[in-house]
Amino acid sequence: MSLTCYTQQERQAMEVQIPGFEYLEKVREGGTATTWKAEQVILHRPVYLKILHTDGSKEDAEELDRVLDTMKRVAALKLKGLVEVIDAGVQEGAFYVVTEYVAGTPLVDLLQEEKWLPERKILSIAQSIARTLDYVWGEKHLFHANIKPDTILLPKSGTAMVSDLGLARTAKIRDETTGETRVIVLGTPNYMSPEQVRGSTNLDYRTDIYSLGATLYHMATGCPPFEGSWDESTMFRHLHEQIPNPRDVRPQISIGLASLITKMMMKDFVDRQTSWAEVQADIKKVRNAKIYLQKEGSGSLSTVKPPAAERQNAASVRRRREVSPIANFINLLKWAAIIALWLYVTYDLIMF
């Protein structure tokens, strides 16, 4: 007989009975929430049930009100690449979110098994996530603020999916210089953009571009771009250090992928891609053409002739080479006929 031990947070989560849902097994426990696989009883279907960790404070209550308002906007979004929100609310003082169940593997688990991924798979995942975040920003002007391997799901069939949209937590901090209190968006130190680390109140989709770039870096090299012995040191490096060249970490990475990551992770967001459409275009360039850095460290992408075009030209050259002996023989016959005709006419004129 096996004995399952649960943490205090897990026990508290299980004590909260959400009407219409039954706990099955724990999927993951994070710093802000515990995720369970559950069953929606009336429909007999599996779902994800996420219980957010709270402390019962007034600030926490205000935060949960904000999250609930965001969930209403997220629930209106319908896209294959976005995990669908089914229900959300407060029960017995606990905030919960119910989403569709996705049979597959979280990217974070795959990276623990494989360390790094093939470039073709990296670019496929990047294209799917960029397309989804483009839709989210275009439809509802929402950004994720916590893109990382934990919030990317890889279904057994289909494209990569974004989870936990709208669940990024915020915190109030007091500016020691001005004395003002402002609300900042929290994230995960290994993947946070510099402006998010600084506590900027004007974040937009470009912070997600940086975080997706950091996630691509992890997929390509086997480690995040910056790691420190504590969170503060990691965030400091995001602010002040250039990312290590991905090809120095793993030389097998193509120059194209390295330059894509570099551009997405520029310190100043104005130097990154200007839209998700541009991100998708850059990913497509890397997938379909040879890419090189025009200027070391600039992050700019430029294309040369695609391999397909090179193969087509090479085939054309081979065809010309294959037919050249025949063409030479025909040309020889033509010149022989011309010379014979000239000799015949010349002979007649002389005899005349």
Tab-separated table of C-alpha atoms in Angstrom:
chain	number	residue	atom	x	y	z
A	1	MET	CA	0.000	0.000	0.000
A	2	SER	CA	1.462	3.341	-1.060
A	3	LEU	CA	1.073	6.448	1.046
A	4	THR	CA	0.751	9.787	-0.740
A	5	CYS	CA	2.095	12.779	1.172
A	6	TYR	CA	0.821	16.261	0.381
A	7	THR	CA	2.196	19.656	1.327
A	8	GLN	CA	0.152	22.054	3.430
A	9	GLN	CA	-0.735	24.059	0.318
A	10	GLU	CA	-1.869	20.899	-1.472
A	11	ARG	CA	-4.011	19.810	1.468
A	12	GLN	CA	-5.572	23.261	1.618
A	13	ALA	CA	-6.266	23.098	-2.112
A	14	MET	CA	-7.942	19.701	-1.802
A	15	GLU	CA	-10.041	20.918	1.116
A	16	VAL	CA	-11.566	23.504	-1.216
A	17	GLN	CA	-14.417	21.709	-2.942
A	18	ILE	CA	-15.236	23.273	-6.291
A	19	PRO	CA	-18.847	22.364	-7.184
A	20	GLY	CA	-19.031	20.173	-10.272
A	21	PHE	CA	-15.375	19.093	-10.187
A	22	GLU	CA	-13.546	16.185	-8.584
A	23	TYR	CA	-9.796	16.072	-7.896
A	24	LEU	CA	-7.891	13.262	-9.647
A	25	GLU	CA	-4.140	13.904	-9.305
A	26	LYS	CA	-1.671	16.717	-8.771
A	27	VAL	CA	0.027	17.935	-11.937
A	28	ARG	CA	2.306	20.682	-10.671
A	29	GLU	CA	2.898	22.936	-7.697
A	30	GLY	CA	4.334	26.378	-8.295
A	31	GLY	CA	5.045	29.406	-6.207
A	32	THR	CA	1.672	30.991	-6.914
A	33	ALA	CA	-0.659	28.044	-7.564
A	34	THR	CA	-1.211	24.298	-7.418
A	35	THR	CA	-2.493	22.600	-10.568
A	36	TRP	CA	-4.571	19.424	-10.483
A	37	LYS	CA	-5.984	17.110	-13.065
A	38	ALA	CA	-9.675	16.931	-12.236
A	39	GLU	CA	-12.930	15.686	-13.714
A	40	GLN	CA	-15.848	17.862	-14.690
A	41	VAL	CA	-18.431	15.506	-13.249
A	42	ILE	CA	-21.509	16.366	-15.289
A	43	LEU	CA	-19.662	16.074	-18.624
A	44	HIS	CA	-17.310	13.249	-17.574
A	45	ARG	CA	-14.312	15.022	-19.064
A	46	PRO	CA	-10.842	15.757	-17.667
A	47	VAL	CA	-9.830	19.354	-16.977
A	48	TYR	CA	-7.043	21.280	-15.301
A	49	LEU	CA	-8.036	22.797	-11.956
A	50	LYS	CA	-5.689	25.484	-10.681
A	51	ILE	CA	-5.958	26.772	-7.103
A	52	LEU	CA	-4.111	30.053	-6.549
A	53	HIS	CA	-2.196	30.461	-3.296
A	54	THR	CA	-3.542	33.324	-1.199
A	55	ASP	CA	-2.875	34.766	2.236
A	56	GLY	CA	-6.293	36.311	2.866
A	57	SER	CA	-4.960	39.872	2.938
A	58	LYS	CA	-6.779	42.878	1.516
A	59	GLU	CA	-4.076	43.244	-1.131
A	60	ASP	CA	-4.546	39.610	-2.125
A	61	ALA	CA	-8.299	40.100	-2.453
A	62	GLU	CA	-7.736	43.093	-4.743
A	63	GLU	CA	-5.257	41.052	-6.772
A	64	LEU	CA	-7.740	38.205	-7.216
A	65	ASP	CA	-10.421	40.652	-8.362
A	66	ARG	CA	-8.001	41.868	-11.031
A	67	VAL	CA	-7.173	38.309	-12.115
A	68	LEU	CA	-10.877	37.417	-12.319
A	69	ASP	CA	-11.563	40.429	-14.551
A	70	THR	CA	-8.690	39.346	-16.805
A	71	MET	CA	-10.004	35.766	-16.912
A	72	LYS	CA	-13.291	37.052	-18.322
A	73	ARG	CA	-11.388	38.580	-21.245
A	74	VAL	CA	-9.252	35.469	-21.701
A	75	ALA	CA	-12.321	33.195	-21.729
A	76	ALA	CA	-13.599	35.051	-24.803
A	77	LEU	CA	-10.504	34.079	-26.792
A	78	LYS	CA	-10.809	30.971	-28.951
A	79	LEU	CA	-7.676	29.750	-30.683
A	80	LYS	CA	-6.118	26.347	-31.203
A	81	GLY	CA	-2.820	27.506	-29.715
A	82	LEU	CA	-4.354	28.831	-26.490
A	83	VAL	CA	-5.471	26.661	-23.569
A	84	GLU	CA	-9.180	27.451	-23.188
A	85	VAL	CA	-10.534	28.845	-19.918
A	86	ILE	CA	-13.701	26.975	-18.885
A	87	ASP	CA	-14.502	28.488	-15.497
A	88	ALA	CA	-13.064	30.740	-12.806
A	89	GLY	CA	-14.222	32.059	-9.473
A	90	VAL	CA	-13.855	32.119	-5.717
A	91	GLN	CA	-14.954	29.214	-3.532
A	92	GLU	CA	-14.530	29.083	0.246
A	93	GLY	CA	-12.117	31.994	0.013
A	94	ALA	CA	-9.948	30.271	-2.602
A	95	PHE	CA	-9.526	31.511	-6.165
A	96	TYR	CA	-9.678	28.805	-8.831
A	97	VAL	CA	-9.368	28.581	-12.604
A	98	VAL	CA	-10.571	25.642	-14.701
A	99	THR	CA	-9.088	25.113	-18.166
A	100	GLU	CA	-9.264	22.461	-20.842
A	101	TYR	CA	-7.135	19.374	-20.316
A	102	VAL	CA	-4.343	18.997	-22.873
A	103	ALA	CA	-2.929	15.508	-23.356
A	104	GLY	CA	0.741	16.132	-23.891
A	105	THR	CA	3.955	17.304	-22.262
A	106	PRO	CA	4.864	20.655	-20.705
A	107	LEU	CA	7.954	22.048	-22.416
A	108	VAL	CA	9.740	22.225	-19.054
A	109	ASP	CA	9.417	18.443	-18.644
A	110	LEU	CA	10.697	17.792	-22.166
A	111	LEU	CA	13.756	19.972	-21.530
A	112	GLN	CA	14.507	18.047	-18.351
A	113	GLU	CA	14.513	14.845	-20.400
A	114	GLU	CA	16.181	16.026	-23.617
A	115	LYS	CA	18.244	19.017	-22.329
A	116	TRP	CA	18.054	20.738	-25.746
A	117	LEU	CA	15.830	20.301	-28.781
A	118	PRO	CA	16.445	19.950	-32.539
A	119	GLU	CA	16.393	23.287	-34.324
A	120	ARG	CA	13.441	22.341	-36.509
A	121	LYS	CA	11.345	21.628	-33.405
A	122	ILE	CA	12.492	24.843	-31.708
A	123	LEU	CA	11.401	26.945	-34.678
A	124	SER	CA	8.090	25.102	-34.958
A	125	ILE	CA	7.317	25.788	-31.294
A	126	ALA	CA	8.435	29.412	-31.663
A	127	GLN	CA	6.173	29.949	-34.683
A	128	SER	CA	3.138	28.521	-32.874
A	129	ILE	CA	3.664	30.557	-29.701
A	130	ALA	CA	4.346	33.774	-31.635
A	131	ARG	CA	1.170	33.259	-33.678
A	132	THR	CA	-0.893	32.736	-30.514
A	133	LEU	CA	0.525	35.758	-28.683
A	134	ASP	CA	-0.006	37.865	-31.806
A	135	TYR	CA	-3.691	36.889	-31.745
A	136	VAL	CA	-3.993	37.593	-28.003
A	137	TRP	CA	-2.458	41.056	-28.336
A	138	GLY	CA	-4.460	41.901	-31.439
A	139	GLU	CA	-7.819	40.749	-30.061
A	140	LYS	CA	-7.703	41.830	-26.411
A	141	HIS	CA	-4.529	43.899	-26.062
A	142	LEU	CA	-3.288	41.337	-23.536
A	143	PHE	CA	0.266	40.209	-22.951
A	144	HIS	CA	1.285	37.127	-20.973
A	145	ALA	CA	4.127	38.463	-18.765
A	146	ASN	CA	5.295	34.968	-17.774
A	147	ILE	CA	6.266	33.079	-20.930
A	148	LYS	CA	8.618	30.242	-19.985
A	149	PRO	CA	8.935	26.466	-20.507
A	150	ASP	CA	6.368	25.891	-17.726
A	151	THR	CA	3.635	27.818	-19.571
A	152	ILE	CA	4.116	26.128	-22.956
A	153	LEU	CA	2.338	22.819	-23.558
A	154	LEU	CA	3.216	20.360	-26.316
A	155	PRO	CA	0.140	18.297	-27.245
A	156	LYS	CA	0.622	14.763	-28.534
A	157	SER	CA	-0.919	15.955	-31.777
A	158	GLY	CA	-1.027	19.527	-32.987
A	159	THR	CA	0.849	22.734	-32.334
A	160	ALA	CA	2.403	24.112	-29.147
A	161	MET	CA	-0.022	25.879	-26.813
A	162	VAL	CA	0.162	28.787	-24.368
A	163	SER	CA	-1.202	28.257	-20.858
A	164	ASP	CA	-1.766	30.490	-17.809
A	165	LEU	CA	-2.639	33.591	-19.814
A	166	GLY	CA	-3.859	36.270	-17.427
A	167	LEU	CA	-2.472	34.606	-14.298
A	168	ALA	CA	0.689	36.699	-13.954
A	169	ARG	CA	0.632	38.185	-10.465
A	170	THR	CA	1.271	41.801	-9.545
A	171	ALA	CA	2.673	43.500	-6.475
A	172	LYS	CA	2.633	46.998	-5.028
A	173	ILE	CA	5.990	48.616	-4.372
A	174	ARG	CA	6.912	51.983	-2.928
A	175	ASP	CA	9.290	54.152	-4.925
A	176	GLU	CA	11.870	55.374	-2.422
A	177	THR	CA	12.684	58.385	-4.605
A	178	THR	CA	9.186	59.747	-5.186
A	179	GLY	CA	7.363	58.073	-2.319
A	180	GLU	CA	4.692	56.889	-4.754
A	181	THR	CA	3.235	53.389	-4.751
A	182	ARG	CA	3.052	51.604	-8.084
A	183	VAL	CA	1.890	48.205	-9.277
A	184	ILE	CA	4.433	45.988	-11.016
A	185	VAL	CA	3.944	42.717	-12.895
A	186	LEU	CA	5.840	39.771	-11.456
A	187	GLY	CA	7.495	37.090	-13.567
A	188	THR	CA	10.062	34.292	-13.449
A	189	PRO	CA	13.641	35.622	-13.033
A	190	ASN	CA	15.245	33.296	-15.605
A	191	TYR	CA	13.005	34.646	-18.381
A	192	MET	CA	12.051	38.197	-17.320
A	193	SER	CA	12.619	41.146	-19.625
A	194	PRO	CA	14.801	44.034	-18.388
A	195	GLU	CA	11.816	46.397	-18.295
A	196	GLN	CA	9.874	43.874	-16.218
A	197	VAL	CA	12.818	43.565	-13.824
A	198	ARG	CA	12.898	47.362	-13.486
A	199	GLY	CA	9.229	47.331	-12.489
A	200	SER	CA	8.015	49.307	-15.488
A	201	THR	CA	4.306	50.101	-15.445
A	202	ASN	CA	4.163	50.395	-19.246
A	203	LEU	CA	4.726	46.785	-20.268
A	204	ASP	CA	3.349	45.464	-23.536
A	205	TYR	CA	3.777	42.554	-25.966
A	206	ARG	CA	7.507	43.270	-26.287
A	207	THR	CA	8.164	41.879	-22.819
A	208	ASP	CA	6.737	38.577	-24.116
A	209	ILE	CA	9.044	38.757	-27.145
A	210	TYR	CA	12.020	38.907	-24.768
A	211	SER	CA	10.713	36.049	-22.607
A	212	LEU	CA	10.034	33.878	-25.651
A	213	GLY	CA	13.574	34.644	-26.834
A	214	ALA	CA	14.915	33.510	-23.451
A	215	THR	CA	12.838	30.339	-23.766
A	216	LEU	CA	14.254	29.694	-27.262
A	217	TYR	CA	17.731	30.192	-25.784
A	218	HIS	CA	16.971	27.490	-23.209
A	219	MET	CA	15.612	25.130	-25.876
A	220	ALA	CA	18.682	25.646	-28.067
A	221	THR	CA	21.472	25.555	-25.470
A	222	GLY	CA	20.016	23.450	-22.668
A	223	CYS	CA	20.078	26.271	-20.098
A	224	PRO	CA	18.506	29.714	-19.545
A	225	PRO	CA	20.552	32.708	-20.746
A	226	PHE	CA	21.226	33.837	-17.178
A	227	GLU	CA	21.320	31.807	-13.990
A	228	GLY	CA	22.349	33.051	-10.569
A	229	SER	CA	22.627	31.612	-7.098
A	230	TRP	CA	19.645	33.764	-6.137
A	231	ASP	CA	16.849	35.508	-8.030
A	232	GLU	CA	18.238	39.011	-7.546
A	233	SER	CA	21.541	38.150	-9.222
A	234	THR	CA	19.728	36.608	-12.196
A	235	MET	CA	17.550	39.690	-12.626
A	236	PHE	CA	20.606	41.959	-12.319
A	237	ARG	CA	22.230	40.101	-15.218
A	238	HIS	CA	19.111	40.534	-17.374
A	239	LEU	CA	19.434	44.256	-16.766
A	240	HIS	CA	23.154	44.783	-17.239
A	241	GLU	CA	24.802	41.883	-19.101
A	242	GLN	CA	24.659	40.900	-22.744
A	243	ILE	CA	23.418	37.368	-23.257
A	244	PRO	CA	26.170	34.799	-23.873
A	245	ASN	CA	26.378	33.965	-27.573
A	246	PRO	CA	24.238	30.818	-27.993
A	247	ARG	CA	26.848	29.387	-30.396
A	248	ASP	CA	29.532	29.735	-27.716
A	249	VAL	CA	27.394	27.564	-25.451
A	250	ARG	CA	26.482	25.062	-28.165
A	251	PRO	CA	28.304	25.477	-31.509
A	252	GLN	CA	25.794	23.279	-33.383
A	253	ILE	CA	23.245	26.110	-33.238
A	254	SER	CA	22.857	27.817	-36.608
A	255	ILE	CA	23.860	31.445	-37.024
A	256	GLY	CA	20.281	32.150	-38.066
A	257	LEU	CA	18.741	30.868	-34.841
A	258	ALA	CA	21.412	32.616	-32.756
A	259	SER	CA	20.696	35.939	-34.473
A	260	LEU	CA	16.936	35.485	-34.021
A	261	ILE	CA	17.386	34.948	-30.276
A	262	THR	CA	19.781	37.900	-30.043
A	263	LYS	CA	17.279	40.238	-31.673
A	264	MET	CA	14.393	39.067	-29.483
A	265	MET	CA	16.493	39.600	-26.351
A	266	MET	CA	17.842	43.081	-26.988
A	267	LYS	CA	18.014	45.043	-23.713
A	268	ASP	CA	16.021	48.006	-25.026
A	269	PHE	CA	12.617	46.886	-26.286
A	270	VAL	CA	12.771	49.392	-29.172
A	271	ASP	CA	15.625	47.313	-30.630
A	272	ARG	CA	13.564	44.118	-30.684
A	273	GLN	CA	11.054	43.193	-33.356
A	274	THR	CA	8.374	45.869	-33.637
A	275	SER	CA	5.476	43.393	-33.769
A	276	TRP	CA	4.620	39.719	-33.474
A	277	ALA	CA	4.208	39.713	-37.253
A	278	GLU	CA	7.878	40.683	-37.555
A	279	VAL	CA	8.837	37.925	-35.111
A	280	GLN	CA	6.972	35.383	-37.235
A	281	ALA	CA	8.610	36.722	-40.396
A	282	ASP	CA	12.072	36.383	-38.818
A	283	ILE	CA	11.305	32.827	-37.703
A	284	LYS	CA	10.198	32.012	-41.240
A	285	LYS	CA	13.457	33.423	-42.612
A	286	VAL	CA	15.459	31.144	-40.347
A	287	ARG	CA	13.333	28.148	-41.314
A	288	ASN	CA	13.403	28.742	-45.072
A	289	ALA	CA	16.677	30.488	-45.798
A	290	LYS	CA	20.265	30.884	-44.714
A	291	ILE	CA	20.637	33.746	-42.243
A	292	TYR	CA	23.669	35.664	-41.101
A	293	LEU	CA	24.360	38.572	-38.773
A	294	GLN	CA	25.023	41.711	-40.805
A	295	LYS	CA	26.868	43.264	-37.889
A	296	GLU	CA	28.215	41.443	-34.850
A	297	GLY	CA	25.884	41.932	-31.887
A	298	SER	CA	23.308	43.951	-33.842
A	299	GLY	CA	20.700	41.227	-33.865
A	300	SER	CA	19.698	42.197	-37.422
A	301	LEU	CA	18.656	39.469	-39.813
A	302	SER	CA	19.426	39.297	-43.513
A	303	THR	CA	18.707	36.596	-46.037
A	304	VAL	CA	20.761	35.039	-48.786
A	305	LYS	CA	19.543	32.752	-51.532
A	306	PRO	CA	17.354	29.946	-50.112
A	307	PRO	CA	18.673	26.406	-50.369
A	308	ALA	CA	15.715	25.462	-52.587
A	309	ALA	CA	16.679	28.133	-55.123
A	310	GLU	CA	20.288	26.998	-55.003
A	311	ARG	CA	19.217	23.431	-55.699
A	312	GLN	CA	17.055	24.619	-58.596
A	313	ASN	CA	19.953	26.582	-60.107
A	314	ALA	CA	22.298	23.640	-59.631
A	315	ALA	CA	19.834	21.352	-61.392
A	316	SER	CA	19.581	23.843	-64.249
A	317	VAL	CA	23.371	23.876	-64.590
A	318	ARG	CA	23.449	20.083	-64.596
A	319	ARG	CA	20.819	19.999	-67.339
A	320	ARG	CA	22.854	22.418	-69.429
A	321	ARG	CA	25.930	20.273	-68.922
A	322	GLU	CA	24.033	17.135	-69.864
A	323	VAL	CA	22.763	18.564	-73.177
A	324	SER	CA	25.933	20.467	-74.102
A	325	PRO	CA	27.556	17.618	-76.184
A	326	ILE	CA	24.392	17.276	-78.286
A	327	ALA	CA	24.154	21.019	-78.701
A	328	ASN	CA	27.792	21.162	-79.797
A	329	PHE	CA	27.222	18.410	-82.397
A	330	ILE	CA	24.176	20.227	-83.809
A	331	ASN	CA	26.109	23.475	-83.980
A	332	LEU	CA	28.915	21.640	-85.787
A	333	LEU	CA	26.458	20.323	-88.394
A	334	LYS	CA	25.038	23.823	-88.867
A	335	TRP	CA	28.479	25.299	-89.485
A	336	ALA	CA	29.391	22.425	-91.837
A	337	ALA	CA	26.239	23.063	-93.887
A	338	ILE	CA	26.966	26.793	-94.053
A	339	ILE	CA	30.552	26.183	-95.170
A	340	ALA	CA	29.433	23.604	-97.763
A	341	LEU	CA	26.855	26.027	-99.153
A	342	TRP	CA	29.433	28.810	-99.302
A	343	LEU	CA	31.912	26.559	-101.154
A	344	TYR	CA	29.211	25.443	-103.590
A	345	VAL	CA	28.161	29.011	-104.400
A	346	THR	CA	31.767	30.165	-104.666
A	347	TYR	CA	32.610	27.290	-107.028
A	348	ASP	CA	29.643	28.135	-109.289
A	349	LEU	CA	30.670	31.775	-109.428
A	350	ILE	CA	34.241	30.877	-110.332
A	351	MET	CA	33.133	28.482	-113.078
A	352	PHE	CA	30.727	31.072	-114.444
